Amino acid sequence: MSAPLLAWSALVAQLLLVAAMGCGAYRMLRGPRAQDRVLALDSLYVNAAILLLVFGIRTGSTHYFGAALLITLLGFVATTALSKFLMRGEVIE
Amino acid sequence: MTDAGDLPLWAALPVALLLVLGAGLALTGSIGLLRLRSFYQRVHAPTLGTTLGIGCVLLASMLFFSVSQTRFVLHEILIAAFMVITTPVTLMLLVRAALYRDRREGSAEVPPVPAAKSPAERAEG
């Protein structure tokens, strides 16, 4: 009897996360300045990692965990490199 | 929905609650990112999702896999520790870059560069 409860809560969580990613994507496309776009990209990375974890719970497989970890790693590297670029004008000096 | 059916109700209920709570917190943070006015206000909003939002979903994932596989599945702690370490670092770098850009343009939104202290003042305090 717990299967429909888990399925529905995972579906609701996925819809909420998609709405969150929509907000982030709108801010990234619209964002008045470059730092707003970088901030929106960072929040998109985090929301994608959460979405992958919810996928893992919904399908009952642990393989999505690696993808979520990889996305958080890539998000950190990407945001750091973009901040460095905004600060200095080049990434590797 | 392969093996989600064999979870007892005492575990399924907190998993469901934590999932919806975490996703709702992430959505709240993203709405804040959309609605707040200046960049320095917007920086605060998505951290709701990066700390508490992903924390709730990781707790739900740990509970779900620990109960369904009847052993401790704790590798989600890796993501939690990594997020706790990296979020302040990235946001501080980003805000420093934004402050530098705003100051160079002479924006009225940020305070100007404070005057450099003389060596005597620096020694005092």
mmCIF file with all atom_site columns, C-alpha atoms in Angstrom:
data_model
loop_
_atom_site.group_PDB
_atom_site.id
_atom_site.type_symbol
_atom_site.label_atom_id
_atom_site.label_alt_id
_atom_site.label_comp_id
_atom_site.label_asym_id
_atom_site.label_entity_id
_atom_site.label_seq_id
_atom_site.pdbx_PDB_ins_code
_atom_site.Cartn_x
_atom_site.Cartn_y
_atom_site.Cartn_z
_atom_site.occupancy
_atom_site.B_iso_or_equiv
_atom_site.pdbx_formal_charge
_atom_site.auth_seq_id
_atom_site.auth_comp_id
_atom_site.auth_asym_id
_atom_site.auth_atom_id
_atom_site.pdbx_PDB_model_num
ATOM 1   C CA . MET A 1 1   ? 0.000  0.000  0.000   1.00 0.00 ? 1   MET A CA 1
ATOM 2   C CA . SER A 1 2   ? 3.029  2.289  0.239   1.00 0.00 ? 2   SER A CA 1
ATOM 3   C CA . ALA A 1 3   ? 3.769  2.067  -3.492  1.00 0.00 ? 3   ALA A CA 1
ATOM 4   C CA . PRO A 1 4   ? 1.120  4.602  -4.643  1.00 0.00 ? 4   PRO A CA 1
ATOM 5   C CA . LEU A 1 5   ? 2.138  7.000  -1.840  1.00 0.00 ? 5   LEU A CA 1
ATOM 6   C CA . LEU A 1 6   ? 5.789  6.914  -2.920  1.00 0.00 ? 6   LEU A CA 1
ATOM 7   C CA . ALA A 1 7   ? 4.905  7.143  -6.612  1.00 0.00 ? 7   ALA A CA 1
ATOM 8   C CA . TRP A 1 8   ? 2.663  10.171 -6.098  1.00 0.00 ? 8   TRP A CA 1
ATOM 9   C CA . SER A 1 9   ? 5.085  12.000 -3.803  1.00 0.00 ? 9   SER A CA 1
ATOM 10  C CA . ALA A 1 10  ? 7.942  11.392 -6.275  1.00 0.00 ? 10  ALA A CA 1
ATOM 11  C CA . LEU A 1 11  ? 5.756  12.714 -9.097  1.00 0.00 ? 11  LEU A CA 1
ATOM 12  C CA . VAL A 1 12  ? 4.827  15.834 -7.097  1.00 0.00 ? 12  VAL A CA 1
ATOM 13  C CA . ALA A 1 13  ? 8.495  16.392 -6.205  1.00 0.00 ? 13  ALA A CA 1
ATOM 14  C CA . GLN A 1 14  ? 9.491  16.053 -9.853  1.00 0.00 ? 14  GLN A CA 1
ATOM 15  C CA . LEU A 1 15  ? 6.850  18.577 -10.947 1.00 0.00 ? 15  LEU A CA 1
ATOM 16  C CA . LEU A 1 16  ? 7.966  21.052 -8.262  1.00 0.00 ? 16  LEU A CA 1
ATOM 17  C CA . LEU A 1 17  ? 11.596 20.641 -9.347  1.00 0.00 ? 17  LEU A CA 1
ATOM 18  C CA . VAL A 1 18  ? 10.713 21.158 -13.001 1.00 0.00 ? 18  VAL A CA 1
ATOM 19  C CA . ALA A 1 19  ? 8.915  24.369 -12.021 1.00 0.00 ? 19  ALA A CA 1
ATOM 20  C CA . ALA A 1 20  ? 12.017 25.423 -10.067 1.00 0.00 ? 20  ALA A CA 1
ATOM 21  C CA . MET A 1 21  ? 14.232 24.724 -13.075 1.00 0.00 ? 21  MET A CA 1
ATOM 22  C CA . GLY A 1 22  ? 11.838 26.759 -15.220 1.00 0.00 ? 22  GLY A CA 1
ATOM 23  C CA . CYS A 1 23  ? 12.280 29.747 -12.874 1.00 0.00 ? 23  CYS A CA 1
ATOM 24  C CA . GLY A 1 24  ? 16.060 29.285 -13.030 1.00 0.00 ? 24  GLY A CA 1
ATOM 25  C CA . ALA A 1 25  ? 16.059 29.017 -16.823 1.00 0.00 ? 25  ALA A CA 1
ATOM 26  C CA . TYR A 1 26  ? 13.950 32.181 -17.135 1.00 0.00 ? 26  TYR A CA 1
ATOM 27  C CA . ARG A 1 27  ? 16.385 34.072 -14.913 1.00 0.00 ? 27  ARG A CA 1
ATOM 28  C CA . MET A 1 28  ? 19.330 32.740 -16.911 1.00 0.00 ? 28  MET A CA 1
ATOM 29  C CA . LEU A 1 29  ? 17.869 33.825 -20.244 1.00 0.00 ? 29  LEU A CA 1
ATOM 30  C CA . ARG A 1 30  ? 16.559 37.148 -18.967 1.00 0.00 ? 30  ARG A CA 1
ATOM 31  C CA . GLY A 1 31  ? 19.062 38.046 -16.219 1.00 0.00 ? 31  GLY A CA 1
ATOM 32  C CA . PRO A 1 32  ? 20.116 41.662 -16.566 1.00 0.00 ? 32  PRO A CA 1
ATOM 33  C CA . ARG A 1 33  ? 23.809 41.015 -15.951 1.00 0.00 ? 33  ARG A CA 1
ATOM 34  C CA . ALA A 1 34  ? 26.318 38.219 -16.358 1.00 0.00 ? 34  ALA A CA 1
ATOM 35  C CA . GLN A 1 35  ? 26.513 37.414 -12.635 1.00 0.00 ? 35  GLN A CA 1
ATOM 36  C CA . ASP A 1 36  ? 22.746 36.788 -12.561 1.00 0.00 ? 36  ASP A CA 1
ATOM 37  C CA . ARG A 1 37  ? 23.138 34.277 -15.359 1.00 0.00 ? 37  ARG A CA 1
ATOM 38  C CA . VAL A 1 38  ? 25.966 32.479 -13.551 1.00 0.00 ? 38  VAL A CA 1
ATOM 39  C CA . LEU A 1 39  ? 23.921 32.338 -10.342 1.00 0.00 ? 39  LEU A CA 1
ATOM 40  C CA . ALA A 1 40  ? 20.932 30.931 -12.240 1.00 0.00 ? 40  ALA A CA 1
ATOM 41  C CA . LEU A 1 41  ? 23.172 28.318 -13.897 1.00 0.00 ? 41  LEU A CA 1
ATOM 42  C CA . ASP A 1 42  ? 24.455 27.265 -10.469 1.00 0.00 ? 42  ASP A CA 1
ATOM 43  C CA . SER A 1 43  ? 20.922 26.832 -9.128  1.00 0.00 ? 43  SER A CA 1
ATOM 44  C CA . LEU A 1 44  ? 20.034 24.860 -12.285 1.00 0.00 ? 44  LEU A CA 1
ATOM 45  C CA . TYR A 1 45  ? 22.908 22.455 -11.573 1.00 0.00 ? 45  TYR A CA 1
ATOM 46  C CA . VAL A 1 46  ? 21.710 21.895 -8.000  1.00 0.00 ? 46  VAL A CA 1
ATOM 47  C CA . ASN A 1 47  ? 18.103 21.391 -9.082  1.00 0.00 ? 47  ASN A CA 1
ATOM 48  C CA . ALA A 1 48  ? 19.232 18.882 -11.701 1.00 0.00 ? 48  ALA A CA 1
ATOM 49  C CA . ALA A 1 49  ? 21.113 16.923 -9.031  1.00 0.00 ? 49  ALA A CA 1
ATOM 50  C CA . ILE A 1 50  ? 17.994 16.863 -6.809  1.00 0.00 ? 50  ILE A CA 1
ATOM 51  C CA . LEU A 1 51  ? 15.889 15.766 -9.792  1.00 0.00 ? 51  LEU A CA 1
ATOM 52  C CA . LEU A 1 52  ? 18.268 12.862 -10.478 1.00 0.00 ? 52  LEU A CA 1
ATOM 53  C CA . LEU A 1 53  ? 18.058 11.742 -6.833  1.00 0.00 ? 53  LEU A CA 1
ATOM 54  C CA . VAL A 1 54  ? 14.248 11.775 -7.055  1.00 0.00 ? 54  VAL A CA 1
ATOM 55  C CA . PHE A 1 55  ? 14.495 9.720  -10.266 1.00 0.00 ? 55  PHE A CA 1
ATOM 56  C CA . GLY A 1 56  ? 16.631 7.222  -8.351  1.00 0.00 ? 56  GLY A CA 1
ATOM 57  C CA . ILE A 1 57  ? 14.024 6.896  -5.588  1.00 0.00 ? 57  ILE A CA 1
ATOM 58  C CA . ARG A 1 58  ? 11.219 6.581  -8.137  1.00 0.00 ? 58  ARG A CA 1
ATOM 59  C CA . THR A 1 59  ? 12.879 3.785  -10.104 1.00 0.00 ? 59  THR A CA 1
ATOM 60  C CA . GLY A 1 60  ? 14.465 2.130  -7.064  1.00 0.00 ? 60  GLY A CA 1
ATOM 61  C CA . SER A 1 61  ? 17.958 1.975  -8.586  1.00 0.00 ? 61  SER A CA 1
ATOM 62  C CA . THR A 1 62  ? 21.132 3.405  -7.098  1.00 0.00 ? 62  THR A CA 1
ATOM 63  C CA . HIS A 1 63  ? 22.718 4.152  -10.469 1.00 0.00 ? 63  HIS A CA 1
ATOM 64  C CA . TYR A 1 64  ? 21.354 7.681  -10.549 1.00 0.00 ? 64  TYR A CA 1
ATOM 65  C CA . PHE A 1 65  ? 23.453 8.530  -7.490  1.00 0.00 ? 65  PHE A CA 1
ATOM 66  C CA . GLY A 1 66  ? 26.669 8.629  -9.520  1.00 0.00 ? 66  GLY A CA 1
ATOM 67  C CA . ALA A 1 67  ? 25.111 10.967 -12.031 1.00 0.00 ? 67  ALA A CA 1
ATOM 68  C CA . ALA A 1 68  ? 23.922 13.284 -9.243  1.00 0.00 ? 68  ALA A CA 1
ATOM 69  C CA . LEU A 1 69  ? 27.400 13.351 -7.683  1.00 0.00 ? 69  LEU A CA 1
ATOM 70  C CA . LEU A 1 70  ? 28.946 14.079 -11.071 1.00 0.00 ? 70  LEU A CA 1
ATOM 71  C CA . ILE A 1 71  ? 26.533 16.951 -11.706 1.00 0.00 ? 71  ILE A CA 1
ATOM 72  C CA . THR A 1 72  ? 27.325 18.578 -8.367  1.00 0.00 ? 72  THR A CA 1
ATOM 73  C CA . LEU A 1 73  ? 31.061 18.275 -9.141  1.00 0.00 ? 73  LEU A CA 1
ATOM 74  C CA . LEU A 1 74  ? 30.612 19.800 -12.591 1.00 0.00 ? 74  LEU A CA 1
ATOM 75  C CA . GLY A 1 75  ? 28.461 22.575 -11.141 1.00 0.00 ? 75  GLY A CA 1
ATOM 76  C CA . PHE A 1 76  ? 31.185 23.519 -8.681  1.00 0.00 ? 76  PHE A CA 1
ATOM 77  C CA . VAL A 1 77  ? 33.884 23.599 -11.367 1.00 0.00 ? 77  VAL A CA 1
ATOM 78  C CA . ALA A 1 78  ? 31.701 25.506 -13.828 1.00 0.00 ? 78  ALA A CA 1
ATOM 79  C CA . THR A 1 79  ? 30.620 28.173 -11.353 1.00 0.00 ? 79  THR A CA 1
ATOM 80  C CA . THR A 1 80  ? 34.145 28.655 -10.051 1.00 0.00 ? 80  THR A CA 1
ATOM 81  C CA . ALA A 1 81  ? 35.548 29.010 -13.566 1.00 0.00 ? 81  ALA A CA 1
ATOM 82  C CA . LEU A 1 82  ? 32.821 31.455 -14.602 1.00 0.00 ? 82  LEU A CA 1
ATOM 83  C CA . SER A 1 83  ? 33.343 33.566 -11.467 1.00 0.00 ? 83  SER A CA 1
ATOM 84  C CA . LYS A 1 84  ? 37.061 33.644 -12.178 1.00 0.00 ? 84  LYS A CA 1
ATOM 85  C CA . PHE A 1 85  ? 36.309 34.725 -15.723 1.00 0.00 ? 85  PHE A CA 1
ATOM 86  C CA . LEU A 1 86  ? 34.015 37.520 -14.544 1.00 0.00 ? 86  LEU A CA 1
ATOM 87  C CA . MET A 1 87  ? 36.679 38.690 -12.103 1.00 0.00 ? 87  MET A CA 1
ATOM 88  C CA . ARG A 1 88  ? 39.770 38.523 -14.300 1.00 0.00 ? 88  ARG A CA 1
ATOM 89  C CA . GLY A 1 89  ? 38.647 38.214 -17.894 1.00 0.00 ? 89  GLY A CA 1
ATOM 90  C CA . GLU A 1 90  ? 40.462 34.904 -18.327 1.00 0.00 ? 90  GLU A CA 1
ATOM 91  C CA . VAL A 1 91  ? 40.226 31.535 -16.618 1.00 0.00 ? 91  VAL A CA 1
ATOM 92  C CA . ILE A 1 92  ? 43.826 30.270 -16.648 1.00 0.00 ? 92  ILE A CA 1
ATOM 93  C CA . GLU A 1 93  ? 46.467 32.936 -16.205 1.00 0.00 ? 93  GLU A CA 1
ATOM 94  C CA . MET B 2 1   ? 8.460  1.647  -9.658  1.00 0.00 ? 1   MET B CA 1
ATOM 95  C CA . THR B 2 2   ? 10.221 -1.664 -9.668  1.00 0.00 ? 2   THR B CA 1
ATOM 96  C CA . ASP B 2 3   ? 10.736 -2.502 -6.001  1.00 0.00 ? 3   ASP B CA 1
ATOM 97  C CA . ALA B 2 4   ? 9.063  0.455  -4.351  1.00 0.00 ? 4   ALA B CA 1
ATOM 98  C CA . GLY B 2 5   ? 6.080  -1.667 -3.350  1.00 0.00 ? 5   GLY B CA 1
ATOM 99  C CA . ASP B 2 6   ? 7.711  -3.645 -0.559  1.00 0.00 ? 6   ASP B CA 1
ATOM 100 C CA . LEU B 2 7   ? 8.488  -0.643 1.630   1.00 0.00 ? 7   LEU B CA 1
ATOM 101 C CA . PRO B 2 8   ? 6.622  -0.614 4.982   1.00 0.00 ? 8   PRO B CA 1
ATOM 102 C CA . LEU B 2 9   ? 4.418  2.350  5.699   1.00 0.00 ? 9   LEU B CA 1
ATOM 103 C CA . TRP B 2 10  ? 6.517  3.677  8.601   1.00 0.00 ? 10  TRP B CA 1
ATOM 104 C CA . ALA B 2 11  ? 9.389  4.214  6.141   1.00 0.00 ? 11  ALA B CA 1
ATOM 105 C CA . ALA B 2 12  ? 7.336  5.265  3.128   1.00 0.00 ? 12  ALA B CA 1
ATOM 106 C CA . LEU B 2 13  ? 5.640  8.124  4.979   1.00 0.00 ? 13  LEU B CA 1
ATOM 107 C CA . PRO B 2 14  ? 8.820  10.044 5.995   1.00 0.00 ? 14  PRO B CA 1
ATOM 108 C CA . VAL B 2 15  ? 10.362 9.366  2.579   1.00 0.00 ? 15  VAL B CA 1
ATOM 109 C CA . ALA B 2 16  ? 7.334  10.902 0.854   1.00 0.00 ? 16  ALA B CA 1
ATOM 110 C CA . LEU B 2 17  ? 7.255  13.878 3.231   1.00 0.00 ? 17  LEU B CA 1
ATOM 111 C CA . LEU B 2 18  ? 10.994 14.570 2.873   1.00 0.00 ? 18  LEU B CA 1
ATOM 112 C CA . LEU B 2 19  ? 10.805 14.314 -0.922  1.00 0.00 ? 19  LEU B CA 1
ATOM 113 C CA . VAL B 2 20  ? 7.984  16.842 -1.221  1.00 0.00 ? 20  VAL B CA 1
ATOM 114 C CA . LEU B 2 21  ? 9.543  19.123 1.416   1.00 0.00 ? 21  LEU B CA 1
ATOM 115 C CA . GLY B 2 22  ? 12.935 19.145 -0.315  1.00 0.00 ? 22  GLY B CA 1
ATOM 116 C CA . ALA B 2 23  ? 11.451 19.817 -3.739  1.00 0.00 ? 23  ALA B CA 1
ATOM 117 C CA . GLY B 2 24  ? 9.233  22.547 -2.279  1.00 0.00 ? 24  GLY B CA 1
ATOM 118 C CA . LEU B 2 25  ? 12.253 24.240 -0.685  1.00 0.00 ? 25  LEU B CA 1
ATOM 119 C CA . ALA B 2 26  ? 14.129 24.114 -3.990  1.00 0.00 ? 26  ALA B CA 1
ATOM 120 C CA . LEU B 2 27  ? 11.123 25.669 -5.728  1.00 0.00 ? 27  LEU B CA 1
ATOM 121 C CA . THR B 2 28  ? 10.928 28.404 -3.053  1.00 0.00 ? 28  THR B CA 1
ATOM 122 C CA . GLY B 2 29  ? 14.571 29.236 -3.628  1.00 0.00 ? 29  GLY B CA 1
ATOM 123 C CA . SER B 2 30  ? 14.113 29.416 -7.380  1.00 0.00 ? 30  SER B CA 1
ATOM 124 C CA . ILE B 2 31  ? 11.045 31.646 -7.031  1.00 0.00 ? 31  ILE B CA 1
ATOM 125 C CA . GLY B 2 32  ? 13.179 33.913 -4.865  1.00 0.00 ? 32  GLY B CA 1
ATOM 126 C CA . LEU B 2 33  ? 15.815 33.917 -7.599  1.00 0.00 ? 33  LEU B CA 1
ATOM 127 C CA . LEU B 2 34  ? 13.090 35.015 -10.011 1.00 0.00 ? 34  LEU B CA 1
ATOM 128 C CA . ARG B 2 35  ? 11.344 37.616 -7.878  1.00 0.00 ? 35  ARG B CA 1
ATOM 129 C CA . LEU B 2 36  ? 13.946 39.455 -5.778  1.00 0.00 ? 36  LEU B CA 1
ATOM 130 C CA . ARG B 2 37  ? 15.120 42.804 -7.089  1.00 0.00 ? 37  ARG B CA 1
ATOM 131 C CA . SER B 2 38  ? 18.888 43.208 -6.952  1.00 0.00 ? 38  SER B CA 1
ATOM 132 C CA . PHE B 2 39  ? 21.675 40.689 -7.504  1.00 0.00 ? 39  PHE B CA 1
ATOM 133 C CA . TYR B 2 40  ? 22.848 40.883 -3.894  1.00 0.00 ? 40  TYR B CA 1
ATOM 134 C CA . GLN B 2 41  ? 19.354 39.910 -2.706  1.00 0.00 ? 41  GLN B CA 1
ATOM 135 C CA . ARG B 2 42  ? 19.074 37.160 -5.299  1.00 0.00 ? 42  ARG B CA 1
ATOM 136 C CA . VAL B 2 43  ? 22.295 35.472 -4.135  1.00 0.00 ? 43  VAL B CA 1
ATOM 137 C CA . HIS B 2 44  ? 20.569 34.411 -0.904  1.00 0.00 ? 44  HIS B CA 1
ATOM 138 C CA . ALA B 2 45  ? 17.568 32.678 -2.442  1.00 0.00 ? 45  ALA B CA 1
ATOM 139 C CA . PRO B 2 46  ? 18.988 29.546 -4.162  1.00 0.00 ? 46  PRO B CA 1
ATOM 140 C CA . THR B 2 47  ? 20.989 28.571 -1.063  1.00 0.00 ? 47  THR B CA 1
ATOM 141 C CA . LEU B 2 48  ? 17.672 27.368 0.373   1.00 0.00 ? 48  LEU B CA 1
ATOM 142 C CA . GLY B 2 49  ? 17.729 24.646 -2.267  1.00 0.00 ? 49  GLY B CA 1
ATOM 143 C CA . THR B 2 50  ? 21.446 23.924 -2.019  1.00 0.00 ? 50  THR B CA 1
ATOM 144 C CA . THR B 2 51  ? 21.416 23.311 1.741   1.00 0.00 ? 51  THR B CA 1
ATOM 145 C CA . LEU B 2 52  ? 18.040 22.257 3.098   1.00 0.00 ? 52  LEU B CA 1
ATOM 146 C CA . GLY B 2 53  ? 16.442 21.188 -0.176  1.00 0.00 ? 53  GLY B CA 1
ATOM 147 C CA . ILE B 2 54  ? 19.127 18.753 -1.267  1.00 0.00 ? 54  ILE B CA 1
ATOM 148 C CA . GLY B 2 55  ? 19.579 17.710 2.389   1.00 0.00 ? 55  GLY B CA 1
ATOM 149 C CA . CYS B 2 56  ? 15.952 16.601 2.688   1.00 0.00 ? 56  CYS B CA 1
ATOM 150 C CA . VAL B 2 57  ? 16.083 14.679 -0.601  1.00 0.00 ? 57  VAL B CA 1
ATOM 151 C CA . LEU B 2 58  ? 19.355 12.989 0.427   1.00 0.00 ? 58  LEU B CA 1
ATOM 152 C CA . LEU B 2 59  ? 17.824 11.951 3.754   1.00 0.00 ? 59  LEU B CA 1
ATOM 153 C CA . ALA B 2 60  ? 14.817 10.535 1.897   1.00 0.00 ? 60  ALA B CA 1
ATOM 154 C CA . SER B 2 61  ? 17.132 8.648  -0.467  1.00 0.00 ? 61  SER B CA 1
ATOM 155 C CA . MET B 2 62  ? 19.214 7.227  2.395   1.00 0.00 ? 62  MET B CA 1
ATOM 156 C CA . LEU B 2 63  ? 16.091 6.082  4.260   1.00 0.00 ? 63  LEU B CA 1
ATOM 157 C CA . PHE B 2 64  ? 14.509 4.589  1.137   1.00 0.00 ? 64  PHE B CA 1
ATOM 158 C CA . PHE B 2 65  ? 17.523 2.549  0.024   1.00 0.00 ? 65  PHE B CA 1
ATOM 159 C CA . SER B 2 66  ? 18.481 1.506  3.567   1.00 0.00 ? 66  SER B CA 1
ATOM 160 C CA . VAL B 2 67  ? 15.012 0.068  4.192   1.00 0.00 ? 67  VAL B CA 1
ATOM 161 C CA . SER B 2 68  ? 14.442 -1.428 0.746   1.00 0.00 ? 68  SER B CA 1
ATOM 162 C CA . GLN B 2 69  ? 17.843 -3.144 0.615   1.00 0.00 ? 69  GLN B CA 1
ATOM 163 C CA . THR B 2 70  ? 17.835 -3.983 4.386   1.00 0.00 ? 70  THR B CA 1
ATOM 164 C CA . ARG B 2 71  ? 21.370 -2.671 4.838   1.00 0.00 ? 71  ARG B CA 1
ATOM 165 C CA . PHE B 2 72  ? 22.825 0.762  5.491   1.00 0.00 ? 72  PHE B CA 1
ATOM 166 C CA . VAL B 2 73  ? 23.190 2.754  2.275   1.00 0.00 ? 73  VAL B CA 1
ATOM 167 C CA . LEU B 2 74  ? 24.974 5.915  3.323   1.00 0.00 ? 74  LEU B CA 1
ATOM 168 C CA . HIS B 2 75  ? 26.904 7.045  0.255   1.00 0.00 ? 75  HIS B CA 1
ATOM 169 C CA . GLU B 2 76  ? 24.564 10.037 -0.077  1.00 0.00 ? 76  GLU B CA 1
ATOM 170 C CA . ILE B 2 77  ? 26.638 11.621 2.701   1.00 0.00 ? 77  ILE B CA 1
ATOM 171 C CA . LEU B 2 78  ? 29.273 12.221 -0.002  1.00 0.00 ? 78  LEU B CA 1
ATOM 172 C CA . ILE B 2 79  ? 26.983 14.606 -1.882  1.00 0.00 ? 79  ILE B CA 1
ATOM 173 C CA . ALA B 2 80  ? 25.892 16.305 1.354   1.00 0.00 ? 80  ALA B CA 1
ATOM 174 C CA . ALA B 2 81  ? 29.481 16.930 2.495   1.00 0.00 ? 81  ALA B CA 1
ATOM 175 C CA . PHE B 2 82  ? 30.464 18.115 -0.954  1.00 0.00 ? 82  PHE B CA 1
ATOM 176 C CA . MET B 2 83  ? 27.574 20.590 -1.172  1.00 0.00 ? 83  MET B CA 1
ATOM 177 C CA . VAL B 2 84  ? 28.318 21.933 2.319   1.00 0.00 ? 84  VAL B CA 1
ATOM 178 C CA . ILE B 2 85  ? 31.954 22.562 1.324   1.00 0.00 ? 85  ILE B CA 1
ATOM 179 C CA . THR B 2 86  ? 31.450 23.971 -2.175  1.00 0.00 ? 86  THR B CA 1
ATOM 180 C CA . THR B 2 87  ? 28.379 26.219 -1.893  1.00 0.00 ? 87  THR B CA 1
ATOM 181 C CA . PRO B 2 88  ? 30.014 28.945 0.259   1.00 0.00 ? 88  PRO B CA 1
ATOM 182 C CA . VAL B 2 89  ? 33.169 28.858 -1.869  1.00 0.00 ? 89  VAL B CA 1
ATOM 183 C CA . THR B 2 90  ? 31.386 29.326 -5.201  1.00 0.00 ? 90  THR B CA 1
ATOM 184 C CA . LEU B 2 91  ? 29.008 31.993 -3.931  1.00 0.00 ? 91  LEU B CA 1
ATOM 185 C CA . MET B 2 92  ? 31.791 33.994 -2.274  1.00 0.00 ? 92  MET B CA 1
ATOM 186 C CA . LEU B 2 93  ? 33.814 33.900 -5.495  1.00 0.00 ? 93  LEU B CA 1
ATOM 187 C CA . LEU B 2 94  ? 30.755 34.961 -7.494  1.00 0.00 ? 94  LEU B CA 1
ATOM 188 C CA . VAL B 2 95  ? 29.849 37.822 -5.164  1.00 0.00 ? 95  VAL B CA 1
ATOM 189 C CA . ARG B 2 96  ? 33.450 39.069 -5.138  1.00 0.00 ? 96  ARG B CA 1
ATOM 190 C CA . ALA B 2 97  ? 33.420 39.113 -8.944  1.00 0.00 ? 97  ALA B CA 1
ATOM 191 C CA . ALA B 2 98  ? 30.070 40.933 -8.963  1.00 0.00 ? 98  ALA B CA 1
ATOM 192 C CA . LEU B 2 99  ? 31.292 43.485 -6.401  1.00 0.00 ? 99  LEU B CA 1
ATOM 193 C CA . TYR B 2 100 ? 34.443 44.088 -8.446  1.00 0.00 ? 100 TYR B CA 1
ATOM 194 C CA . ARG B 2 101 ? 32.411 44.634 -11.628 1.00 0.00 ? 101 ARG B CA 1
ATOM 195 C CA . ASP B 2 102 ? 29.909 46.951 -9.924  1.00 0.00 ? 102 ASP B CA 1
ATOM 196 C CA . ARG B 2 103 ? 32.644 49.020 -8.310  1.00 0.00 ? 103 ARG B CA 1
ATOM 197 C CA . ARG B 2 104 ? 34.550 49.373 -11.550 1.00 0.00 ? 104 ARG B CA 1
ATOM 198 C CA . GLU B 2 105 ? 31.410 50.727 -13.197 1.00 0.00 ? 105 GLU B CA 1
ATOM 199 C CA . GLY B 2 106 ? 30.816 53.113 -10.276 1.00 0.00 ? 106 GLY B CA 1
ATOM 200 C CA . SER B 2 107 ? 27.404 51.651 -9.516  1.00 0.00 ? 107 SER B CA 1
ATOM 201 C CA . ALA B 2 108 ? 25.457 53.450 -6.773  1.00 0.00 ? 108 ALA B CA 1
ATOM 202 C CA . GLU B 2 109 ? 24.229 50.118 -5.428  1.00 0.00 ? 109 GLU B CA 1
ATOM 203 C CA . VAL B 2 110 ? 27.512 49.126 -3.766  1.00 0.00 ? 110 VAL B CA 1
ATOM 204 C CA . PRO B 2 111 ? 29.649 51.093 -1.300  1.00 0.00 ? 111 PRO B CA 1
ATOM 205 C CA . PRO B 2 112 ? 32.909 52.471 -2.694  1.00 0.00 ? 112 PRO B CA 1
ATOM 206 C CA . VAL B 2 113 ? 36.306 50.955 -1.959  1.00 0.00 ? 113 VAL B CA 1
ATOM 207 C CA . PRO B 2 114 ? 37.274 51.863 1.640   1.00 0.00 ? 114 PRO B CA 1
ATOM 208 C CA . ALA B 2 115 ? 40.298 54.108 1.928   1.00 0.00 ? 115 ALA B CA 1
ATOM 209 C CA . ALA B 2 116 ? 43.530 52.222 2.574   1.00 0.00 ? 116 ALA B CA 1
ATOM 210 C CA . LYS B 2 117 ? 44.650 52.453 6.172   1.00 0.00 ? 117 LYS B CA 1
ATOM 211 C CA . SER B 2 118 ? 48.078 53.839 6.996   1.00 0.00 ? 118 SER B CA 1
ATOM 212 C CA . PRO B 2 119 ? 50.582 51.363 8.551   1.00 0.00 ? 119 PRO B CA 1
ATOM 213 C CA . ALA B 2 120 ? 50.192 52.979 11.999  1.00 0.00 ? 120 ALA B CA 1
ATOM 214 C CA . GLU B 2 121 ? 46.410 52.533 11.975  1.00 0.00 ? 121 GLU B CA 1
ATOM 215 C CA . ARG B 2 122 ? 46.774 48.991 10.758  1.00 0.00 ? 122 ARG B CA 1
ATOM 216 C CA . ALA B 2 123 ? 49.109 48.193 13.665  1.00 0.00 ? 123 ALA B CA 1
ATOM 217 C CA . GLU B 2 124 ? 46.579 49.574 16.135  1.00 0.00 ? 124 GLU B CA 1
ATOM 218 C CA . GLY B 2 125 ? 43.561 47.763 15.028  1.00 0.00 ? 125 GLY B CA 1
#
